[in-house]
Amino acid sequence: MTIIVTGGAGFIGSNFIFHMLSVHPGYRIVCVDKLTYAGNLSTLESVMDNSNFSFRKLDICDRDDIDKLFSEEKPDIVVNFAAESHVDRSIDNPEVFLRTNIIGTSVLMDASRKYGVKRYHQVSTDEVYGDLPLDRPDLFFTEDTPVRTSSPYSSSKAGADLLVLAYHRTYGLPVTISRCSNNYGPYHFPEKLIPLMIINALADKPLPVYGNGKNVRDWLYVEDHCKAIDLIIHNGRAGEVYNVGGHNEMANIDIVKLICKELGKPESLITYVADRKGHDMRYAIDPAKIHRELGWLPETKFSDGIRKTIRWYLDNEKWWKDIISGEYQSYYEKMYGGR
Ligand code: NAD
Ligand code: DAU
């Protein structure tokens, strides 16, 4: 079994690679990543010498390179994590989101059709459903909730999802889509809420909370997301969407206060800053379908997961300090420069 994992030098993709190599030791994993600012090859250092693992520095939008890759590797399964993933960056500069998230998806699916891939899996997001009001805790996103996006990021992910479903209907490509809530855990890039707050708090720097801090996200430990994708690519029904989430809703401000408490830092570090434009109020996933069909349930409680995550950032200072200094971008040259 050969699996192409795109975006594997990023947060969730790298955790997925670790999961797959440990749970399916007979599988070959080919990681494809362009190594944008969000890609960090040093994250994959521990698997670089695994004979079942290989890395290819490629842009998923490059049709010729992707075609050549598929002709050489003959993948059975493709799991597409590669994306521009940060909402704030999409508000600043939407174009690269449209290119990578939509065009890149079509390039991968065209190669998947041409080379007879048995399963193309698109890693999508709960953000395609837009947001829910804070005063209706009874409402959740199901797979039938209409797509109704807020940001250029979520619009690009929704565009890709529609294209994936169209390739299933029009060409019969065996696709699946997972729409997951906010992940947290090791190797989360330091510009996202949880790692940013941990790292700033450690340095006694201000903790910038957008708006009034009452926006709610539904947090899932990254390993639980990886297990869900593993189940979907093996047992999920082609043409189907699966929501993935942990029924773990938290207001941003409560997360930031919890991080302060765990690190013994004063809440006076919290600084309210201008709100994100178009800021979604609340995300909340109903994961009943993936539980019913595939038996998936989240395993890590938030109280345990957040402690493990904070511990990881304390124990892996070099990983995030290299990102802050920019040093991580020279890792590819060091690893591959002489090869
Ligand atoms: P990330 O930003 O940490 O990683 C993205 C990776 O994709 C990076 O390694 C980057 O170098 C690579 N990449 C970007 N453009 C590329 C291109 N053109 N060609 C090849 N590689 C490219 O993202 P993440 O948080 O790990 O998210 C992974 C996927 O999961 C994304 O599709 C995202 O939409 C989705 N998702 C994320 C979350 C979350 O909470 N982080 C939740 C649900 C879904
Ligand atoms: O819901 C899934 C999505 O979760 C994924 O599709 C995205 O790729 C991923 O980045 C994440 O998006 P969010 O916008 O929810 O994550 P972010 O960490 O950027 O922000 C989480 C919340 O915290 C959000 O309400 C904005 C707020 N925030 C964020 C930052 C970076 C702050 O208040 N201050 C900050 O400095």
Coordinates of C-alpha atoms and ligand atoms in Angstrom, one line a residue:
M1 CA 0.0 0.0 0.0
T2 CA 1.4 3.4 -1.0
I3 CA -0.1 6.6 0.3
I4 CA 0.8 10.0 -0.9
V5 CA 0.3 12.5 2.0
T6 CA 0.4 16.1 0.8
G7 CA 1.2 18.9 3.3
G8 CA 3.0 16.4 5.5
A9 CA 5.5 18.9 6.8
G10 CA 2.7 20.9 8.4
F11 CA 0.9 20.4 11.7
I12 CA -1.7 17.8 11.1
G13 CA -0.1 16.1 8.1
S14 CA 3.1 15.4 10.1
N15 CA 1.1 13.9 13.0
F16 CA -0.8 11.8 10.4
I17 CA 2.5 10.5 9.0
F18 CA 3.7 9.5 12.5
H19 CA 0.4 7.8 13.2
M20 CA 0.4 5.8 9.9
L21 CA 4.0 4.7 10.1
S22 CA 3.4 3.4 13.6
V23 CA 0.0 1.8 13.1
H24 CA 0.6 0.4 9.5
P25 CA 4.2 -0.5 9.5
G26 CA 3.9 -2.2 6.0
Y27 CA 2.6 0.9 4.3
R28 CA 4.8 3.2 2.2
I29 CA 4.3 6.9 2.9
V30 CA 5.4 9.5 0.3
C31 CA 5.2 13.0 1.8
V32 CA 4.7 15.8 -0.7
D33 CA 5.2 19.4 0.5
K34 CA 6.2 22.7 -1.0
L35 CA 7.7 23.8 2.3
T36 CA 6.0 27.2 2.5
Y37 CA 6.4 29.2 5.6
A38 CA 4.1 26.7 7.4
G39 CA 6.1 23.6 6.3
N40 CA 8.9 22.5 8.6
L41 CA 11.0 19.5 7.4
S42 CA 12.7 19.2 10.8
T43 CA 9.3 18.1 12.1
L44 CA 9.8 14.9 10.1
E45 CA 13.4 14.3 11.2
S46 CA 12.5 11.2 13.3
V47 CA 11.1 9.4 10.2
M48 CA 13.6 10.5 7.6
D49 CA 15.6 7.3 7.8
N50 CA 12.5 5.0 7.9
S51 CA 12.7 2.9 4.7
N52 CA 8.9 3.2 4.3
F53 CA 9.0 7.0 4.2
S54 CA 10.2 9.4 1.5
F55 CA 9.9 13.1 1.1
R56 CA 9.4 15.1 -2.1
K57 CA 9.6 18.9 -2.2
L58 CA 6.8 19.7 -4.7
D59 CA 4.1 22.2 -5.3
I60 CA 0.7 20.5 -5.6
C61 CA -0.3 23.1 -8.2
D62 CA 2.6 22.0 -10.5
R63 CA 0.8 19.6 -13.0
D64 CA 3.9 18.2 -14.6
D65 CA 5.7 17.5 -11.3
I66 CA 2.6 15.9 -9.8
D67 CA 2.0 13.8 -12.9
K68 CA 5.6 12.5 -12.8
L69 CA 5.3 11.8 -9.1
F70 CA 2.2 9.7 -9.6
S71 CA 3.7 7.8 -12.5
E72 CA 6.7 6.9 -10.4
E73 CA 5.0 6.2 -7.1
K74 CA 1.8 4.6 -8.3
P75 CA -0.2 5.5 -5.1
D76 CA -3.1 3.5 -3.9
I77 CA -4.4 6.4 -1.7
V78 CA -3.9 10.2 -1.7
V79 CA -4.6 12.2 1.4
N80 CA -4.5 15.9 0.7
F81 CA -3.6 18.1 3.7
A82 CA -1.6 20.6 1.7
A83 CA -3.3 24.0 2.0
E84 CA -2.9 27.6 3.0
S85 CA -4.5 27.2 6.4
H86 CA -4.4 30.5 8.3
V87 CA -7.6 32.6 8.2
D88 CA -5.8 35.9 9.1
R89 CA -3.4 35.4 6.2
S90 CA -6.3 34.8 3.9
I91 CA -7.8 38.1 4.8
D92 CA -4.5 39.8 4.0
N93 CA -3.9 38.0 0.7
P94 CA -6.6 35.6 -0.7
E95 CA -5.0 34.7 -4.0
V96 CA -2.5 32.1 -2.8
F97 CA -5.4 30.4 -1.0
L98 CA -7.4 30.0 -4.2
R99 CA -4.4 28.7 -6.0
T100 CA -3.2 26.1 -3.5
N101 CA -6.5 25.1 -2.0
I102 CA -8.6 24.9 -5.2
I103 CA -6.2 24.5 -8.1
G104 CA -3.9 22.3 -6.2
T105 CA -6.8 20.0 -5.3
S106 CA -7.9 19.7 -8.9
V107 CA -4.3 18.9 -10.0
L108 CA -4.1 16.1 -7.4
M109 CA -7.5 14.7 -8.5
D110 CA -6.6 14.8 -12.2
A111 CA -3.5 12.7 -11.4
S112 CA -5.6 10.4 -9.2
R113 CA -8.0 9.8 -12.0
K114 CA -5.2 9.2 -14.6
Y115 CA -3.3 6.7 -12.4
G116 CA -6.4 4.9 -11.0
V117 CA -6.0 5.9 -7.3
K118 CA -8.4 3.8 -5.2
R119 CA -9.2 6.6 -2.7
Y120 CA -8.7 10.3 -2.9
H121 CA -9.2 11.9 0.6
Q122 CA -9.7 15.6 1.0
V123 CA -8.9 17.0 4.5
S124 CA -11.5 19.8 4.9
T125 CA -12.7 21.9 7.7
D126 CA -15.8 22.8 9.8
E127 CA -15.3 26.4 8.6
V128 CA -17.1 25.5 5.3
Y129 CA -20.4 25.6 7.3
G130 CA -19.9 29.2 8.4
D131 CA -20.7 29.9 12.0
L132 CA -23.4 29.3 14.6
P133 CA -24.9 31.9 17.0
L134 CA -23.7 31.9 20.6
D135 CA -27.3 31.9 22.0
R136 CA -28.3 28.6 20.2
P137 CA -26.2 25.9 22.0
D138 CA -28.7 23.3 20.6
L139 CA -27.4 23.9 17.0
F140 CA -24.6 21.8 15.5
F141 CA -23.0 21.4 12.0
T142 CA -24.1 18.1 10.4
E143 CA -23.0 16.9 7.0
D144 CA -26.3 18.3 5.6
T145 CA -25.7 21.8 6.9
P146 CA -25.4 24.1 3.9
V147 CA -22.0 25.5 2.9
R148 CA -21.9 29.2 3.9
T149 CA -18.5 30.6 4.3
S150 CA -17.1 33.7 5.9
S151 CA -13.4 34.1 5.0
P152 CA -11.3 33.7 1.8
Y153 CA -9.8 30.7 3.6
S154 CA -13.1 28.9 4.2
S155 CA -14.4 29.9 0.8
S156 CA -11.3 28.3 -0.8
K157 CA -11.8 25.1 1.2
A158 CA -15.5 25.0 0.3
G159 CA -14.7 25.5 -3.4
A160 CA -12.3 22.6 -3.2
D161 CA -14.9 20.4 -1.4
L162 CA -17.5 21.1 -4.2
L163 CA -14.9 20.2 -6.8
V164 CA -14.1 16.9 -5.0
L165 CA -17.8 16.0 -4.9
A166 CA -18.1 17.0 -8.6
Y167 CA -15.2 14.7 -9.5
H168 CA -17.0 11.8 -7.8
R169 CA -20.3 12.4 -9.6
T170 CA -18.8 13.3 -13.0
Y171 CA -15.8 11.0 -13.3
G172 CA -16.6 8.4 -10.6
L173 CA -13.4 9.3 -8.7
P174 CA -13.6 7.4 -5.3
V175 CA -13.4 10.4 -3.0
T176 CA -14.1 11.1 0.7
I177 CA -14.0 14.3 2.6
S178 CA -13.5 14.9 6.3
R179 CA -14.6 18.2 7.9
C180 CA -12.9 18.6 11.2
S181 CA -13.0 21.2 14.0
N182 CA -10.0 23.0 15.5
N183 CA -7.0 20.8 16.2
Y184 CA -4.4 21.3 18.8
G185 CA -1.3 19.3 19.9
P186 CA 2.4 18.9 19.0
Y187 CA 4.0 20.7 16.0
H188 CA 1.2 23.3 15.8
F189 CA 2.6 26.3 14.0
P190 CA 3.3 29.2 16.5
E191 CA 1.0 31.7 14.7
K192 CA -2.2 29.8 15.7
L193 CA -4.1 30.6 18.9
I194 CA -2.9 27.8 21.3
P195 CA 0.8 27.7 20.5
L196 CA 1.0 31.5 20.2
M197 CA -0.5 31.9 23.7
I198 CA 1.8 29.3 25.2
I199 CA 4.9 30.8 23.6
N200 CA 4.0 34.4 24.4
A201 CA 3.1 33.5 28.0
L202 CA 6.4 31.7 28.5
A203 CA 8.2 35.0 27.4
D204 CA 5.8 37.2 29.5
K205 CA 4.7 38.9 26.3
P206 CA 1.1 40.2 25.8
L207 CA -1.5 37.6 24.9
P208 CA -3.5 39.2 22.0
V209 CA -7.2 38.2 22.2
Y210 CA -9.4 39.2 19.3
G211 CA -12.6 41.2 20.0
N212 CA -14.2 40.2 23.3
G213 CA -12.7 36.7 23.4
K214 CA -16.1 35.1 23.5
N215 CA -15.8 33.3 20.1
V216 CA -16.2 29.6 20.5
R217 CA -14.1 26.8 18.8
D218 CA -14.6 23.0 19.1
W219 CA -11.2 21.7 20.0
L220 CA -9.9 18.2 19.1
Y221 CA -6.6 16.6 19.9
V222 CA -4.7 16.1 16.7
E223 CA -4.1 12.4 17.2
D224 CA -7.9 11.9 17.3
H225 CA -8.2 13.6 13.9
C226 CA -5.5 11.4 12.5
K227 CA -7.3 8.3 13.7
A228 CA -10.5 9.5 12.1
I229 CA -8.8 10.0 8.7
D230 CA -7.2 6.5 9.0
L231 CA -10.7 5.0 9.5
I232 CA -12.3 7.0 6.7
I233 CA -9.7 6.1 4.0
H234 CA -10.0 2.4 4.9
N235 CA -13.7 2.0 5.7
G236 CA -15.5 5.3 4.7
R237 CA -17.9 5.2 1.8
A238 CA -16.8 6.8 -1.5
G239 CA -18.6 10.1 -2.2
E240 CA -19.3 10.8 1.4
V241 CA -18.5 13.7 3.8
Y242 CA -17.7 12.9 7.4
N243 CA -17.7 15.5 10.2
V244 CA -15.0 15.1 12.8
G245 CA -15.2 16.9 16.2
G246 CA -15.0 16.3 19.9
H247 CA -18.0 18.1 21.4
N248 CA -15.5 20.2 23.2
E249 CA -16.5 23.8 22.8
M250 CA -14.5 26.5 24.5
A251 CA -14.5 30.3 24.3
N252 CA -11.1 31.7 23.3
I253 CA -10.7 33.7 26.5
D254 CA -11.2 30.6 28.6
I255 CA -8.5 28.8 26.7
V256 CA -6.1 31.7 27.2
K257 CA -6.9 31.9 30.9
L258 CA -6.3 28.1 31.2
I259 CA -2.9 28.4 29.6
C260 CA -2.0 31.3 32.0
K261 CA -3.1 29.1 34.9
E262 CA -1.2 26.0 33.7
L263 CA 2.0 28.1 33.2
G264 CA 1.7 30.1 36.4
K265 CA 1.4 33.3 34.5
P266 CA -0.8 36.3 35.4
E267 CA -4.0 37.0 33.4
S268 CA -2.8 40.6 33.2
L269 CA -0.8 39.5 30.2
I270 CA -4.1 39.2 28.3
T271 CA -4.6 42.1 25.9
Y272 CA -7.8 42.6 23.9
V273 CA -7.0 43.7 20.3
A274 CA -9.1 44.6 17.3
D275 CA -11.3 41.8 16.1
R276 CA -10.7 39.6 13.0
K277 CA -12.7 40.8 10.1
G278 CA -15.8 38.6 9.5
H279 CA -14.8 36.6 12.7
D280 CA -16.9 33.4 13.0
M281 CA -18.7 33.3 16.4
R282 CA -19.1 29.6 17.1
Y283 CA -18.2 26.3 15.5
A284 CA -19.7 23.0 16.8
I285 CA -19.5 19.7 15.0
D286 CA -22.0 16.9 15.3
P287 CA -19.8 13.8 14.8
A288 CA -22.8 11.3 14.9
K289 CA -22.2 10.0 11.4
I290 CA -18.6 9.0 11.8
H291 CA -19.4 7.4 15.1
R292 CA -22.4 5.4 13.7
E293 CA -20.7 4.3 10.5
L294 CA -17.0 3.9 11.5
G295 CA -17.1 3.6 15.3
W296 CA -14.9 6.7 15.8
L297 CA -15.0 8.6 19.0
P298 CA -12.5 11.1 20.4
E299 CA -10.1 9.6 22.9
T300 CA -8.2 12.5 24.5
K301 CA -10.1 14.7 26.9
F302 CA -9.3 18.4 26.6
S303 CA -7.9 18.7 30.1
D304 CA -5.4 15.9 29.3
G305 CA -4.7 17.1 25.7
I306 CA -3.9 20.7 26.7
R307 CA -1.5 19.6 29.4
K308 CA 0.2 17.2 27.0
T309 CA 0.4 20.1 24.5
I310 CA 1.9 22.6 26.9
R311 CA 4.4 20.0 28.1
W312 CA 5.4 19.4 24.5
Y313 CA 6.1 23.1 23.9
L314 CA 8.1 23.2 27.1
D315 CA 10.1 20.1 26.1
N316 CA 10.6 21.2 22.4
E317 CA 11.8 24.7 22.7
K318 CA 14.3 24.3 19.9
W319 CA 11.4 23.4 17.4
W320 CA 9.5 26.6 18.0
K321 CA 12.5 28.8 18.6
D322 CA 13.9 27.8 15.2
I323 CA 10.6 28.8 13.6
I324 CA 10.6 32.2 15.3
S325 CA 14.2 32.8 14.3
G326 CA 13.6 31.6 10.7
E327 CA 16.3 28.9 11.2
Y328 CA 13.8 26.1 10.2
Q329 CA 13.8 27.2 6.6
S330 CA 17.4 26.2 6.1
Y331 CA 16.7 22.6 7.2
Y332 CA 15.8 21.4 3.7
E333 CA 19.2 22.7 2.4
K334 CA 21.0 20.9 5.3
M335 CA 19.1 17.6 4.6
Y336 CA 19.0 17.6 0.9
G337 CA 21.6 20.1 -0.3
G338 CA 24.2 17.4 -0.8
R339 CA 22.0 14.6 -2.1
Ligands
NAD1 P1 -0.4 23.8 8.1 O1 -0.5 25.2 7.6 O2 0.3 23.6 9.4 O3 0.3 22.9 7.0 C1 0.1 23.0 5.6 C2 1.2 22.3 4.9 O4 0.9 22.4 3.5 C3 2.6 23.0 5.1 O5 3.5 22.0 5.4 C4 2.8 23.7 3.8 O6 4.2 23.7 3.4 C5 2.1 22.7 2.8 N1 1.7 23.4 1.6 C6 1.1 24.6 1.4 N2 1.0 24.9 0.1 C7 1.4 23.9 -0.6 C8 1.5 23.6 -2.0 N3 1.1 24.5 -2.9 N4 2.1 22.4 -2.3 C9 2.5 21.5 -1.4 N5 2.5 21.8 -0.1 C10 1.9 22.9 0.3 O7 -1.9 23.3 8.1 P2 -2.6 22.3 9.1 O8 -3.2 23.1 10.3 O9 -1.8 21.1 9.4 O10 -3.9 21.9 8.2 C11 -3.8 20.8 7.3 C12 -5.1 20.6 6.6 O11 -6.1 20.4 7.5 C13 -5.5 21.9 5.8 O12 -6.1 21.4 4.6 C14 -6.5 22.5 6.7 O13 -7.5 23.2 5.9 C15 -7.2 21.4 7.4 N6 -7.7 21.6 8.7 C16 -7.0 22.2 9.7 C17 -7.5 22.3 11.0 C18 -6.7 22.9 12.1 O14 -7.2 23.1 13.2 N7 -5.4 23.2 11.9 C19 -8.8 21.8 11.2 C20 -9.5 21.2 10.2 C21 -9.0 21.1 8.9
DAU2 O1 -12.0 25.1 12.6 C1 -11.0 24.6 11.9 C2 -10.0 25.7 11.5 O2 -9.3 26.0 12.7 C3 -9.0 25.3 10.4 O3 -9.7 25.0 9.2 C4 -7.9 26.3 10.2 O4 -7.0 25.9 9.3 C5 -7.3 26.6 11.5 O5 -6.3 27.6 11.4 C6 -8.3 27.0 12.6 O6 -8.9 28.2 12.3 P1 -9.2 29.3 13.4 O7 -9.3 30.6 12.8 O8 -10.3 28.9 14.3 O9 -7.8 29.2 14.3 P2 -6.9 30.3 14.9 O10 -5.9 29.6 15.8 O11 -6.3 31.3 13.9 O12 -7.9 31.1 15.8 C7 -8.6 30.5 16.9 C8 -9.5 31.5 17.5 O13 -8.7 32.4 18.3 C9 -10.3 32.4 16.6 O14 -11.5 32.7 17.1 C10 -9.4 33.6 16.5 C11 -8.8 33.7 17.9 N1 -7.4 34.3 17.9 C12 -6.5 33.8 17.1 C13 -5.2 34.3 17.2 C14 -4.1 33.8 16.3 C15 -7.2 35.3 18.9 O15 -8.0 35.7 19.7 N2 -5.9 35.8 19.0 C16 -4.9 35.3 18.2 O16 -3.7 35.9 18.2

